[in-house]
Coordinates of C-alpha atoms in Angstrom, one line a residue:
M1 CA -176.6 -136.8 67.0
E2 CA -176.1 -133.1 67.8
W3 CA -174.2 -132.0 70.9
D4 CA -175.5 -129.5 73.3
S5 CA -173.6 -126.2 73.5
D6 CA -173.7 -122.9 75.2
S7 CA -175.3 -121.2 72.2
E8 CA -179.0 -120.9 71.8
M9 CA -180.5 -123.4 69.4
S10 CA -183.0 -122.5 66.7
G11 CA -185.8 -124.4 65.2
D12 CA -183.8 -124.7 61.9
E13 CA -181.2 -127.0 63.5
E14 CA -181.1 -130.6 62.6
G15 CA -181.0 -133.5 65.0
F16 CA -182.8 -134.3 68.2
L17 CA -182.2 -131.4 70.6
L18 CA -185.3 -129.5 71.7
S19 CA -185.5 -125.8 71.1
D20 CA -186.7 -123.4 73.7
G21 CA -190.0 -123.2 72.0
G22 CA -190.8 -126.9 72.3
P23 CA -190.2 -130.2 70.5
L24 CA -189.0 -130.3 67.0
P25 CA -191.3 -131.9 64.4
I26 CA -189.5 -134.6 62.4
S27 CA -190.6 -137.0 59.7
F28 CA -189.9 -140.7 59.8
G29 CA -187.8 -140.6 56.6
S30 CA -185.5 -137.9 58.0
L31 CA -185.4 -139.7 61.3
V32 CA -183.9 -142.8 59.8
Q33 CA -181.5 -140.9 57.7
S34 CA -180.1 -139.0 60.7
A35 CA -179.5 -142.2 62.6
P36 CA -182.0 -141.7 65.4
C37 CA -181.4 -142.8 69.0
G38 CA -183.8 -145.2 70.7
F39 CA -183.7 -145.3 74.5
V40 CA -184.9 -148.3 76.5
V41 CA -184.9 -149.0 80.2
T42 CA -185.3 -152.5 81.6
D43 CA -185.8 -153.7 85.2
A44 CA -182.8 -155.9 86.0
L45 CA -184.4 -157.0 89.3
E46 CA -187.3 -158.8 87.5
P47 CA -186.9 -162.1 85.7
D48 CA -186.1 -161.8 81.9
H49 CA -185.4 -158.0 82.2
P50 CA -188.8 -156.6 81.3
I51 CA -189.0 -153.2 79.5
I52 CA -190.3 -150.4 81.8
Y53 CA -189.7 -147.5 79.4
V54 CA -189.1 -146.7 75.7
N55 CA -188.8 -143.3 74.2
S56 CA -190.6 -141.8 71.2
V57 CA -187.8 -142.6 68.8
F58 CA -188.1 -146.3 69.6
E59 CA -191.8 -146.2 68.9
L60 CA -191.3 -144.1 65.7
V61 CA -188.6 -146.3 64.2
T62 CA -189.8 -149.8 65.2
G63 CA -193.5 -149.2 64.8
Y64 CA -194.2 -150.7 68.2
K65 CA -196.1 -148.5 70.6
A66 CA -195.0 -148.3 74.2
E67 CA -198.0 -150.2 75.5
E68 CA -197.2 -153.1 73.2
V69 CA -193.7 -153.6 74.6
I70 CA -193.8 -152.6 78.3
G71 CA -193.3 -155.7 80.3
R72 CA -191.6 -157.7 77.5
N73 CA -188.0 -158.6 76.9
C74 CA -186.3 -156.7 74.1
R75 CA -185.6 -159.9 72.1
F76 CA -188.9 -159.5 70.1
L77 CA -187.0 -157.0 67.9
Q78 CA -185.0 -160.1 66.7
Y79 CA -188.2 -161.6 65.4
R80 CA -189.5 -160.6 62.0
G81 CA -192.9 -159.1 62.7
P82 CA -195.2 -159.4 65.7
F83 CA -196.4 -163.0 64.8
A84 CA -193.0 -164.5 64.3
Q85 CA -192.3 -167.4 66.7
R86 CA -188.6 -167.5 66.7
R87 CA -185.4 -165.4 66.2
H88 CA -184.7 -164.7 62.5
P89 CA -181.9 -166.9 61.2
L90 CA -179.9 -163.8 59.9
V91 CA -179.6 -162.5 63.5
D92 CA -176.0 -163.1 64.6
S93 CA -176.0 -165.7 67.4
T94 CA -172.5 -164.7 68.5
V95 CA -173.7 -161.2 69.2
I96 CA -176.6 -162.6 71.2
S97 CA -174.2 -164.8 73.2
E98 CA -172.0 -161.8 73.9
I99 CA -175.0 -159.8 75.2
R100 CA -175.9 -162.6 77.5
K101 CA -172.4 -162.8 78.8
C102 CA -172.2 -159.0 79.4
L103 CA -175.5 -159.0 81.3
Q104 CA -174.4 -162.0 83.4
E105 CA -171.1 -160.3 84.3
G106 CA -172.6 -156.9 84.8
I107 CA -170.4 -155.1 82.3
P108 CA -171.3 -152.8 79.4
F109 CA -172.0 -154.1 75.9
Q110 CA -171.6 -152.5 72.5
G111 CA -172.2 -154.1 69.1
D112 CA -174.3 -154.2 65.9
L113 CA -177.4 -156.4 65.9
L114 CA -180.0 -157.0 63.2
N115 CA -183.5 -156.0 64.3
F116 CA -186.9 -155.8 62.6
R117 CA -189.6 -153.2 62.5
K118 CA -193.2 -154.2 63.3
D119 CA -193.8 -154.5 59.5
G120 CA -191.0 -156.9 59.2
S121 CA -188.5 -154.6 57.4
P122 CA -184.9 -155.0 58.7
L123 CA -182.9 -152.4 60.7
M124 CA -179.3 -152.4 61.9
N125 CA -179.1 -151.5 65.6
R126 CA -175.8 -150.2 67.0
L127 CA -176.7 -151.2 70.5
R128 CA -175.1 -150.0 73.8
L129 CA -176.1 -151.6 77.1
Q130 CA -175.1 -150.0 80.4
P131 CA -175.8 -151.7 83.7
I132 CA -176.9 -149.3 86.5
Y133 CA -176.0 -150.3 90.1
G134 CA -177.9 -149.4 93.2
D135 CA -176.5 -148.5 96.6
D136 CA -175.8 -152.1 97.5
D137 CA -173.9 -152.8 94.3
V138 CA -176.8 -154.8 92.8
I139 CA -177.7 -154.1 89.2
T140 CA -181.2 -152.5 89.2
H141 CA -181.7 -151.3 85.6
I142 CA -180.2 -151.7 82.2
I143 CA -180.0 -148.7 79.9
G144 CA -180.1 -149.5 76.2
T145 CA -179.1 -146.8 73.6
Q146 CA -180.0 -147.8 70.1
F147 CA -178.6 -146.1 66.9
F148 CA -180.8 -147.3 64.1
T149 CA -179.8 -147.4 60.4
E150 CA -181.4 -149.1 57.4
A151 CA -180.2 -152.7 56.7
N152 CA -179.4 -153.5 53.1
I153 CA -181.2 -156.8 53.2
D154 CA -184.0 -157.8 50.8
L155 CA -186.2 -160.2 52.6
G156 CA -189.4 -159.7 50.7
P157 CA -192.7 -158.5 52.2
L158 CA -194.6 -160.0 55.1
P159 CA -198.2 -161.0 54.6
G160 CA -200.3 -158.0 53.5
S161 CA -202.4 -157.7 56.7
V162 CA -199.4 -157.1 58.9
A163 CA -197.7 -154.7 56.5
K164 CA -200.9 -152.7 56.2
A165 CA -201.4 -152.5 59.9
S166 CA -197.9 -151.3 60.4
A167 CA -198.2 -148.8 57.6
R168 CA -201.2 -147.2 59.4
T169 CA -199.0 -147.0 62.6
Y170 CA -196.2 -145.2 60.6
D171 CA -198.7 -142.8 59.0
R172 CA -200.0 -141.9 62.4
N173 CA -196.6 -141.6 64.0
T174 CA -195.1 -139.4 61.3
S175 CA -197.8 -136.8 61.8
E176 CA -196.8 -136.3 65.4
T177 CA -193.9 -134.4 66.9
F178 CA -190.6 -135.9 68.0
Y179 CA -191.7 -135.9 71.7
R180 CA -195.1 -137.4 72.4
P181 CA -195.7 -138.1 76.1
V182 CA -198.5 -140.2 77.5
S183 CA -201.5 -138.3 78.9
V184 CA -200.6 -137.9 82.6
G185 CA -200.8 -134.7 84.6
H186 CA -201.4 -131.1 83.4
G187 CA -199.3 -129.1 81.0
T188 CA -196.4 -130.4 78.9
H189 CA -193.6 -130.1 81.4
G190 CA -195.7 -131.5 84.2
T191 CA -196.7 -134.4 81.9
I192 CA -193.0 -135.3 81.3
C193 CA -192.1 -135.3 85.0
R194 CA -195.2 -137.3 85.9
E195 CA -194.4 -139.8 83.2
F196 CA -190.8 -140.4 84.3
C197 CA -191.6 -140.4 88.0
G198 CA -194.4 -142.9 87.3
I199 CA -192.1 -145.2 85.4
L200 CA -188.8 -145.0 87.2
Q201 CA -190.0 -143.4 90.4
L202 CA -186.7 -141.7 90.7
S203 CA -185.7 -138.1 91.6
D204 CA -183.6 -135.9 89.3
E205 CA -180.7 -136.4 91.7
V206 CA -180.9 -140.2 91.4
I207 CA -181.3 -140.2 87.6
S208 CA -178.3 -137.9 87.3
H209 CA -176.0 -139.6 89.8
K210 CA -177.0 -143.3 89.4
I211 CA -177.9 -143.5 85.7
L212 CA -176.8 -140.6 83.5
S213 CA -173.4 -140.2 85.1
R214 CA -172.5 -143.8 84.2
L215 CA -173.0 -143.2 80.4
S216 CA -170.3 -142.1 78.0
P217 CA -170.1 -138.4 76.8
R218 CA -171.6 -139.5 73.4
D219 CA -174.4 -141.4 75.1
I220 CA -175.2 -138.4 77.3
A221 CA -175.7 -136.3 74.3
S222 CA -178.1 -138.9 73.0
A223 CA -179.9 -139.2 76.3
G224 CA -180.6 -135.5 76.1
S225 CA -182.9 -136.2 73.2
V226 CA -185.2 -138.5 75.1
C227 CA -187.5 -135.8 76.6
K228 CA -187.4 -132.3 78.0
R229 CA -186.6 -133.5 81.5
F230 CA -183.5 -135.4 80.3
Y231 CA -182.6 -132.5 78.1
Q232 CA -182.6 -130.1 81.1
L233 CA -180.7 -132.6 83.3
T234 CA -178.0 -133.1 80.6
K235 CA -177.3 -129.3 80.5
T236 CA -175.9 -129.2 84.1
E237 CA -172.1 -128.8 84.6
D238 CA -172.1 -131.1 87.7
L239 CA -173.5 -134.0 85.6
W240 CA -171.0 -133.5 82.8
R241 CA -168.1 -133.4 85.3
M242 CA -169.2 -136.7 86.7
V243 CA -169.6 -138.1 83.2
C244 CA -166.1 -137.0 82.3
Q245 CA -164.6 -138.3 85.5
N246 CA -166.2 -141.7 85.0
A247 CA -165.1 -141.8 81.3
W248 CA -161.6 -140.4 81.6
G249 CA -160.6 -141.1 85.2
S250 CA -160.4 -138.9 88.3
E251 CA -156.7 -138.0 87.7
T252 CA -157.4 -136.7 84.2
T253 CA -160.4 -134.6 85.3
R254 CA -158.5 -133.2 88.3
V255 CA -155.6 -132.1 86.1
I256 CA -158.0 -130.5 83.5
E257 CA -159.5 -128.5 86.3
T258 CA -156.2 -126.9 87.1
V259 CA -155.6 -125.6 83.5
P260 CA -156.3 -121.9 83.1
G261 CA -159.4 -121.3 81.0
A262 CA -161.0 -124.8 81.6
K263 CA -163.5 -123.4 84.1
R264 CA -164.6 -120.7 81.7
L265 CA -165.0 -123.2 78.9
G266 CA -167.2 -125.5 81.1
W267 CA -167.5 -129.3 81.2
V268 CA -170.2 -129.5 78.5
R269 CA -168.0 -127.9 75.9
L270 CA -164.8 -129.6 77.2
A271 CA -166.5 -133.0 76.8
R272 CA -167.7 -132.2 73.3
E273 CA -164.3 -130.9 72.1
L274 CA -162.2 -133.6 73.7
T275 CA -164.6 -136.2 72.2
T276 CA -165.0 -134.9 68.7
L277 CA -161.5 -133.1 68.6
E278 CA -163.3 -130.5 66.5
A279 CA -161.1 -127.7 68.0
A280 CA -157.7 -129.4 67.6
A281 CA -155.1 -127.1 66.2
W282 CA -151.3 -126.8 65.9
R283 CA -149.4 -123.8 67.1
K284 CA -145.8 -122.9 67.8
L285 CA -145.1 -122.4 71.5
T286 CA -142.7 -119.6 72.5
V287 CA -141.1 -120.1 76.0
G288 CA -138.2 -118.5 77.8
G289 CA -135.0 -120.1 79.1
A290 CA -133.1 -122.9 77.4
V291 CA -132.1 -126.5 77.9
E292 CA -128.3 -126.3 78.0
P293 CA -125.9 -127.8 77.2
F294 CA -127.3 -129.1 73.8
R295 CA -128.5 -132.7 73.7
C296 CA -130.5 -135.3 71.8
N297 CA -132.1 -138.7 72.8
F298 CA -133.5 -137.3 76.0
S299 CA -136.8 -138.3 77.6
A300 CA -139.6 -136.1 78.8
C301 CA -143.0 -136.5 80.5
A302 CA -145.8 -134.4 81.9
V303 CA -146.3 -133.9 85.7
G304 CA -149.7 -132.2 85.9
N305 CA -149.2 -129.0 83.8
R306 CA -145.4 -129.2 84.0
L307 CA -143.2 -130.6 81.3
V308 CA -140.1 -132.4 82.7
L309 CA -137.0 -133.3 80.7
F310 CA -134.2 -135.6 82.0
G311 CA -130.9 -136.7 80.6
G312 CA -130.0 -137.2 77.0
E313 CA -127.0 -137.6 74.7
G314 CA -124.6 -134.6 74.6
V315 CA -121.7 -133.7 72.3
N316 CA -119.4 -136.7 71.6
M317 CA -122.0 -139.2 73.0
Q318 CA -121.7 -137.6 76.5
P319 CA -124.5 -139.1 78.7
M320 CA -126.3 -136.4 80.7
N321 CA -128.2 -136.5 84.1
D322 CA -129.6 -133.1 84.6
T323 CA -133.3 -132.2 85.1
F324 CA -135.3 -129.3 83.5
V325 CA -138.9 -128.2 84.2
L326 CA -141.2 -126.0 82.1
D327 CA -144.3 -124.8 84.0
L328 CA -147.0 -124.3 81.4
N329 CA -149.4 -122.8 84.0
S330 CA -147.1 -119.8 84.3
S331 CA -148.0 -116.6 82.5
S332 CA -144.5 -116.6 81.0
P333 CA -143.3 -120.2 80.8
E334 CA -139.6 -120.7 80.8
W335 CA -137.2 -123.7 81.1
R336 CA -135.8 -123.9 84.6
H337 CA -132.8 -126.1 85.6
V338 CA -133.8 -128.0 88.8
K339 CA -131.1 -128.4 91.4
V340 CA -131.5 -131.9 92.7
S341 CA -129.4 -134.1 95.0
S342 CA -128.0 -137.5 94.2
P343 CA -128.8 -137.6 90.4
P344 CA -128.7 -140.9 88.6
P345 CA -125.8 -141.7 86.3
G346 CA -126.0 -139.9 83.0
R347 CA -127.9 -141.8 80.2
W348 CA -129.7 -141.6 76.9
G349 CA -132.2 -143.9 75.3
H350 CA -134.0 -144.3 78.7
T351 CA -137.6 -143.6 79.7
V352 CA -138.9 -141.2 82.3
S353 CA -142.5 -141.5 83.6
C354 CA -144.8 -139.8 86.1
L355 CA -146.2 -141.7 89.1
N356 CA -148.3 -140.7 92.0
G357 CA -149.0 -137.2 90.7
S358 CA -145.5 -135.8 91.3
W359 CA -142.9 -138.6 91.2
L360 CA -140.5 -139.0 88.3
V361 CA -139.3 -142.5 87.5
V362 CA -136.3 -143.2 85.3
F363 CA -135.5 -146.7 84.0
G364 CA -132.7 -148.1 81.9
G365 CA -130.9 -146.4 79.0
C366 CA -127.3 -146.3 77.9
G367 CA -124.7 -144.8 80.2
R368 CA -121.0 -144.3 80.3
Q369 CA -120.5 -148.0 81.4
G370 CA -123.0 -149.5 78.9
L371 CA -126.6 -150.5 79.2
L372 CA -128.6 -149.9 82.4
N373 CA -131.5 -151.5 84.2
D374 CA -131.7 -149.4 87.4
V375 CA -134.7 -147.5 88.7
F376 CA -134.5 -144.0 90.2
V377 CA -137.4 -141.9 91.7
L378 CA -137.6 -138.1 92.3
D379 CA -140.4 -136.3 94.1
L380 CA -140.7 -133.1 92.1
D381 CA -142.8 -131.4 94.8
A382 CA -140.4 -132.1 97.7
Q383 CA -138.9 -129.1 99.5
H384 CA -135.4 -130.4 98.6
P385 CA -135.8 -132.7 95.6
T386 CA -133.6 -135.7 95.8
W387 CA -133.1 -138.7 93.5
R388 CA -133.1 -142.1 95.2
E389 CA -132.3 -145.4 93.7
V390 CA -135.0 -148.0 94.3
S391 CA -133.7 -151.4 95.4
V392 CA -135.7 -153.9 93.4
S393 CA -135.6 -157.7 93.0
G394 CA -135.6 -159.6 89.7
P395 CA -134.7 -156.7 87.3
P396 CA -135.1 -157.1 83.6
L397 CA -132.1 -157.3 81.3
P398 CA -130.3 -154.0 80.9
R399 CA -131.6 -152.2 77.8
S400 CA -132.2 -149.0 75.9
W401 CA -134.7 -147.8 73.3
H402 CA -137.4 -149.7 75.2
S403 CA -140.9 -148.3 75.9
S404 CA -142.7 -147.7 79.1
C405 CA -146.0 -146.5 80.5
T406 CA -147.7 -146.3 84.0
L407 CA -150.8 -147.9 85.5
D408 CA -153.0 -146.6 88.3
G409 CA -150.4 -143.9 89.0
T410 CA -148.3 -146.5 90.9
K411 CA -147.0 -149.2 88.5
L412 CA -144.4 -149.0 85.8
V413 CA -144.6 -151.2 82.7
V414 CA -141.6 -151.8 80.5
S415 CA -141.5 -153.5 77.1
G416 CA -138.9 -154.5 74.6
G417 CA -135.9 -152.6 73.7
C418 CA -132.3 -153.4 72.7
A419 CA -130.0 -155.5 74.9
D420 CA -126.2 -156.1 74.7
S421 CA -124.8 -156.9 71.2
G422 CA -127.9 -155.3 69.6
V423 CA -130.3 -158.2 70.5
L424 CA -133.9 -157.1 70.3
L425 CA -136.2 -157.9 73.2
S426 CA -139.9 -158.9 73.3
D427 CA -140.5 -159.2 77.1
T428 CA -142.9 -157.1 79.2
F429 CA -142.3 -156.4 82.9
L430 CA -144.3 -154.7 85.7
L431 CA -143.0 -152.9 88.8
D432 CA -145.3 -151.9 91.7
L433 CA -143.5 -149.0 93.4
T434 CA -145.9 -148.8 96.3
M435 CA -144.6 -152.1 97.7
E436 CA -142.2 -151.9 100.6
K437 CA -139.7 -154.1 98.7
P438 CA -140.6 -153.7 95.0
I439 CA -140.2 -156.7 92.8
W440 CA -140.1 -156.8 89.0
R441 CA -142.7 -159.2 87.7
E442 CA -142.4 -160.5 84.1
I443 CA -145.9 -160.8 82.5
P444 CA -146.0 -164.3 81.2
A445 CA -147.6 -164.8 77.8
T446 CA -148.1 -167.8 75.6
W447 CA -147.3 -165.6 72.6
S448 CA -145.5 -162.2 72.4
P449 CA -145.2 -159.7 69.5
P450 CA -141.9 -159.9 67.6
S451 CA -139.0 -158.4 69.5
R452 CA -138.5 -154.7 68.7
L453 CA -137.1 -151.3 69.7
G454 CA -138.3 -147.7 69.1
H455 CA -142.0 -148.6 69.6
S456 CA -144.6 -146.9 71.7
L457 CA -146.5 -148.2 74.7
S458 CA -149.8 -146.5 75.8
V459 CA -152.4 -147.0 78.4
Y460 CA -156.1 -146.9 77.6
D461 CA -159.4 -147.9 79.2
G462 CA -158.0 -148.2 82.7
R463 CA -155.6 -151.1 82.7
K464 CA -155.1 -152.0 79.0
I465 CA -151.9 -151.3 77.1
L466 CA -151.4 -150.8 73.4
M467 CA -148.1 -151.3 71.5
F468 CA -147.5 -149.7 68.1
G469 CA -144.8 -149.7 65.5
G470 CA -141.0 -149.8 66.1
L471 CA -138.2 -151.6 64.4
A472 CA -139.3 -155.2 64.7
K473 CA -137.6 -158.5 64.0
S474 CA -139.0 -160.3 60.9
G475 CA -137.0 -163.5 60.4
P476 CA -133.4 -162.5 59.7
L477 CA -134.4 -158.9 59.0
R478 CA -135.4 -155.9 61.0
L479 CA -138.2 -153.9 59.5
R480 CA -140.2 -150.8 60.4
S481 CA -143.6 -151.9 61.7
S482 CA -147.1 -150.5 61.8
D483 CA -148.6 -153.4 63.8
V484 CA -150.9 -152.8 66.8
Y485 CA -151.0 -155.1 69.8
T486 CA -153.1 -154.9 73.0
M487 CA -153.0 -156.5 76.4
D488 CA -155.5 -156.3 79.3
L489 CA -153.6 -156.3 82.5
S490 CA -156.7 -156.7 84.6
E491 CA -157.1 -160.3 83.4
E492 CA -155.9 -163.1 85.5
E493 CA -153.7 -164.4 82.7
P494 CA -153.0 -161.3 80.5
C495 CA -152.1 -162.1 76.9
W496 CA -151.1 -160.1 73.8
R497 CA -153.7 -159.7 71.1
C498 CA -152.9 -158.6 67.6
I499 CA -155.3 -156.0 66.2
T500 CA -153.4 -155.6 63.0
G501 CA -150.5 -157.4 61.4
S502 CA -149.7 -160.2 59.0
L503 CA -149.1 -163.9 59.8
M504 CA -149.7 -163.2 63.5
P505 CA -152.1 -165.1 65.8
G506 CA -155.5 -163.4 65.7
S507 CA -154.3 -160.9 63.2
G508 CA -156.7 -158.6 61.3
N509 CA -156.7 -155.2 59.8
P510 CA -158.7 -152.3 61.3
S511 CA -160.6 -150.4 58.7
G512 CA -159.4 -146.9 57.6
I513 CA -156.0 -145.8 56.3
S514 CA -153.3 -147.2 58.7
P515 CA -150.1 -145.2 59.4
P516 CA -147.1 -146.2 57.3
P517 CA -144.5 -148.3 59.2
R518 CA -142.3 -146.3 61.6
L519 CA -140.1 -146.1 64.7
D520 CA -139.0 -143.4 67.1
H521 CA -142.5 -141.9 66.8
V522 CA -144.7 -140.8 69.7
A523 CA -148.1 -142.1 70.8
V524 CA -150.4 -139.8 72.8
S525 CA -153.2 -141.2 75.0
L526 CA -156.2 -139.0 74.8
P527 CA -159.2 -138.9 77.2
G528 CA -161.7 -141.6 76.3
G529 CA -159.0 -144.3 75.4
R530 CA -158.0 -143.1 72.0
I531 CA -154.4 -143.2 70.8
L532 CA -152.8 -140.5 68.6
I533 CA -149.8 -141.4 66.5
F534 CA -147.4 -138.8 65.2
G535 CA -144.0 -138.5 63.6
G536 CA -141.2 -141.0 63.7
S537 CA -138.7 -142.4 61.2
V538 CA -141.0 -143.3 58.3
A539 CA -140.1 -145.4 55.3
G540 CA -140.4 -144.1 51.8
L541 CA -141.9 -140.7 50.9
H542 CA -144.7 -140.7 53.5
S543 CA -145.2 -137.6 55.6
A544 CA -144.2 -138.0 59.2
S545 CA -146.2 -134.9 60.3
Q546 CA -149.6 -136.6 59.5
L547 CA -151.7 -137.4 62.6
Y548 CA -153.4 -140.8 62.9
L549 CA -156.1 -141.6 65.5
L550 CA -157.1 -145.1 66.7
D551 CA -159.8 -146.0 69.2
P552 CA -159.0 -149.5 70.5
T553 CA -162.1 -149.7 72.6
E554 CA -164.3 -149.9 69.4
E555 CA -165.6 -153.3 68.4
K556 CA -163.9 -152.8 65.1
P557 CA -161.0 -150.3 65.6
T558 CA -160.6 -147.9 62.8
W559 CA -157.7 -145.7 61.9
R560 CA -158.6 -142.1 61.2
I561 CA -156.5 -139.4 59.7
M562 CA -156.7 -136.1 61.5
N563 CA -156.5 -133.0 59.4
V564 CA -155.5 -130.3 61.9
P565 CA -155.1 -126.7 61.1
G566 CA -152.0 -124.6 62.1
R567 CA -148.3 -125.2 61.7
P568 CA -147.1 -128.7 62.7
P569 CA -143.5 -129.3 63.7
R570 CA -141.2 -129.2 60.7
F571 CA -138.9 -131.9 62.0
A572 CA -139.6 -135.5 61.4
W573 CA -138.3 -137.9 64.1
G574 CA -136.4 -138.3 67.4
H575 CA -138.7 -135.9 69.2
S576 CA -140.5 -136.3 72.5
T577 CA -144.1 -135.5 73.4
C578 CA -146.6 -135.8 76.2
V579 CA -150.1 -134.7 77.1
V580 CA -150.1 -131.7 79.5
G581 CA -153.2 -131.0 81.5
G582 CA -155.1 -133.6 79.6
T583 CA -155.9 -131.1 76.8
R584 CA -152.7 -130.5 74.9
A585 CA -149.8 -132.4 73.5
I586 CA -146.4 -130.7 73.7
V587 CA -143.8 -131.7 71.1
L588 CA -140.2 -130.8 71.7
G589 CA -136.9 -131.8 70.2
G590 CA -136.4 -133.8 67.0
H591 CA -134.2 -134.2 64.0
T592 CA -134.7 -132.3 60.7
G593 CA -132.6 -134.7 58.8
E594 CA -129.6 -132.3 59.0
E595 CA -129.6 -131.1 62.6
W596 CA -131.1 -131.8 66.0
M597 CA -133.6 -129.2 67.3
L598 CA -134.4 -128.5 70.9
S599 CA -135.3 -124.8 70.9
E600 CA -138.6 -125.3 69.1
L601 CA -141.7 -126.4 70.9
H602 CA -145.1 -127.0 69.3
E603 CA -148.4 -127.5 70.9
L604 CA -151.3 -129.6 69.6
S605 CA -154.3 -127.9 71.4
L606 CA -157.2 -130.3 71.8
T607 CA -159.6 -127.7 73.1
S608 CA -160.4 -124.1 72.0
Y609 CA -159.5 -122.3 75.2
E610 CA -155.8 -122.4 74.6
G611 CA -156.4 -120.5 71.3
E612 CA -158.8 -118.1 73.1
E613 CA -156.1 -117.4 75.8
K614 CA -153.6 -116.7 73.0
N615 CA -156.0 -114.3 71.2
R616 CA -156.5 -112.4 74.5
D617 CA -152.8 -112.0 75.0

């Protein structure tokens, strides 16, 4: 499916976007080969969810005309041919049960389902169902997006009469154009508007705000192929901003808007580039100032478009407690030492996180007196920034080399690490800093991943966390890991689930080439819930500079290798990174194998405007 762009399209382009001169003719064979998108709307307020609209791709691929299916439930596609009396036995009943469950709970569904054309030939349908809510929070419609591909199943032909009738339907359809509206109104554009208003009886504003804005960026690109009216609606910047906000969260979109150049690029292009990562590129970042004195094992995080560094290990294992800020919105970024009151005790092997838009939260680490489990907060935007220790109940064991992440901008999650005497930990704690008297709460689990240190913890899809890698305990040994575990903290009883690993409950292996086992790497959470893995201490001769991408929201998560142009960091491990402005990952620090580096910064730009800004300069 092609994405819309700011450039003018020509009639030679492939895909489903309409040219300015009208609809593109397309044959049935090329339609199936290019994975066409069917589009179905059902009425959720009526019993059995009757169909109230199908697009031309649905008719073209399935062989069923709109007048044959309007008023029926979509399950007839699970029957082989129009005269079948029951669901075909090869249709996966577990997928059907999952669809029913999602519809009952009013949540989106995505999965692969075996369907059949009218002539009985099989199709694989990558189906996405999105409930649409009305003003009173009642589901009014279900939007179904269908990506059809051929199914490699030989079932033999149906009786000749049905096949011949269906063949006549295909011959007639393939001679028509991609868009074929019903005969209502006068003129092509008027026909389209009359057709949609007659079916959905909704205005452009309602369609945009109540239906299209609830879809994912990829689905919006597909919806634009339904008809000229949807195509025009999906070209508006306001709609794409709403789509990005719903898909990535209001905080991410707010931060993106503050980045210089984002407005010029526009939300349509931003959504495309941050979804496909087609514009991703490495470049070396030159900044002024310096972080002095020299250090390693520090921690850094992003606060909006600012990079903040705290603490670290100085010469002769000296724990440090100073704070540095790099404002990347500045025309000439430079490191600035921030004068703060009441700094925490010096430390290294700690974590620093951003909460509430401008708060820095420091937890744990190793100080002059040993391991720590204290919590300190700093409001970076205060007129006189002052660190304050948070008095909390039920703290976790003191630790270092743990991992942490933040939820909802208010909660700190801490996992694993190394306790006294080198004991590895496997616990997970949550701290809500909005409470008057914050209390650490251990997240109980019937099973936890093996204890580890040097792993990463990332947030995706709202309130889900993902753990990757680290130095994990395996019997009497400690081995580098490439296992992936997830936990949904929105559940009443959260539990760890193993996406990949050996001899673990629920273990499996996502397809694709998985990263080699590692620790002290970095994991970057990208808009849309994907996790980017980079660097670390990697066993063997594997390259630590290779980028790996995983989308844990997929039904079958798949590792992908990202081949990114430009110059990646030349050091291998012990660095720190964070996403700044939602569109770029800044990598600083690290160890070359011979010396620690802090003067070099590298940027992984996820969109093209950073490169455009550089070229202008």
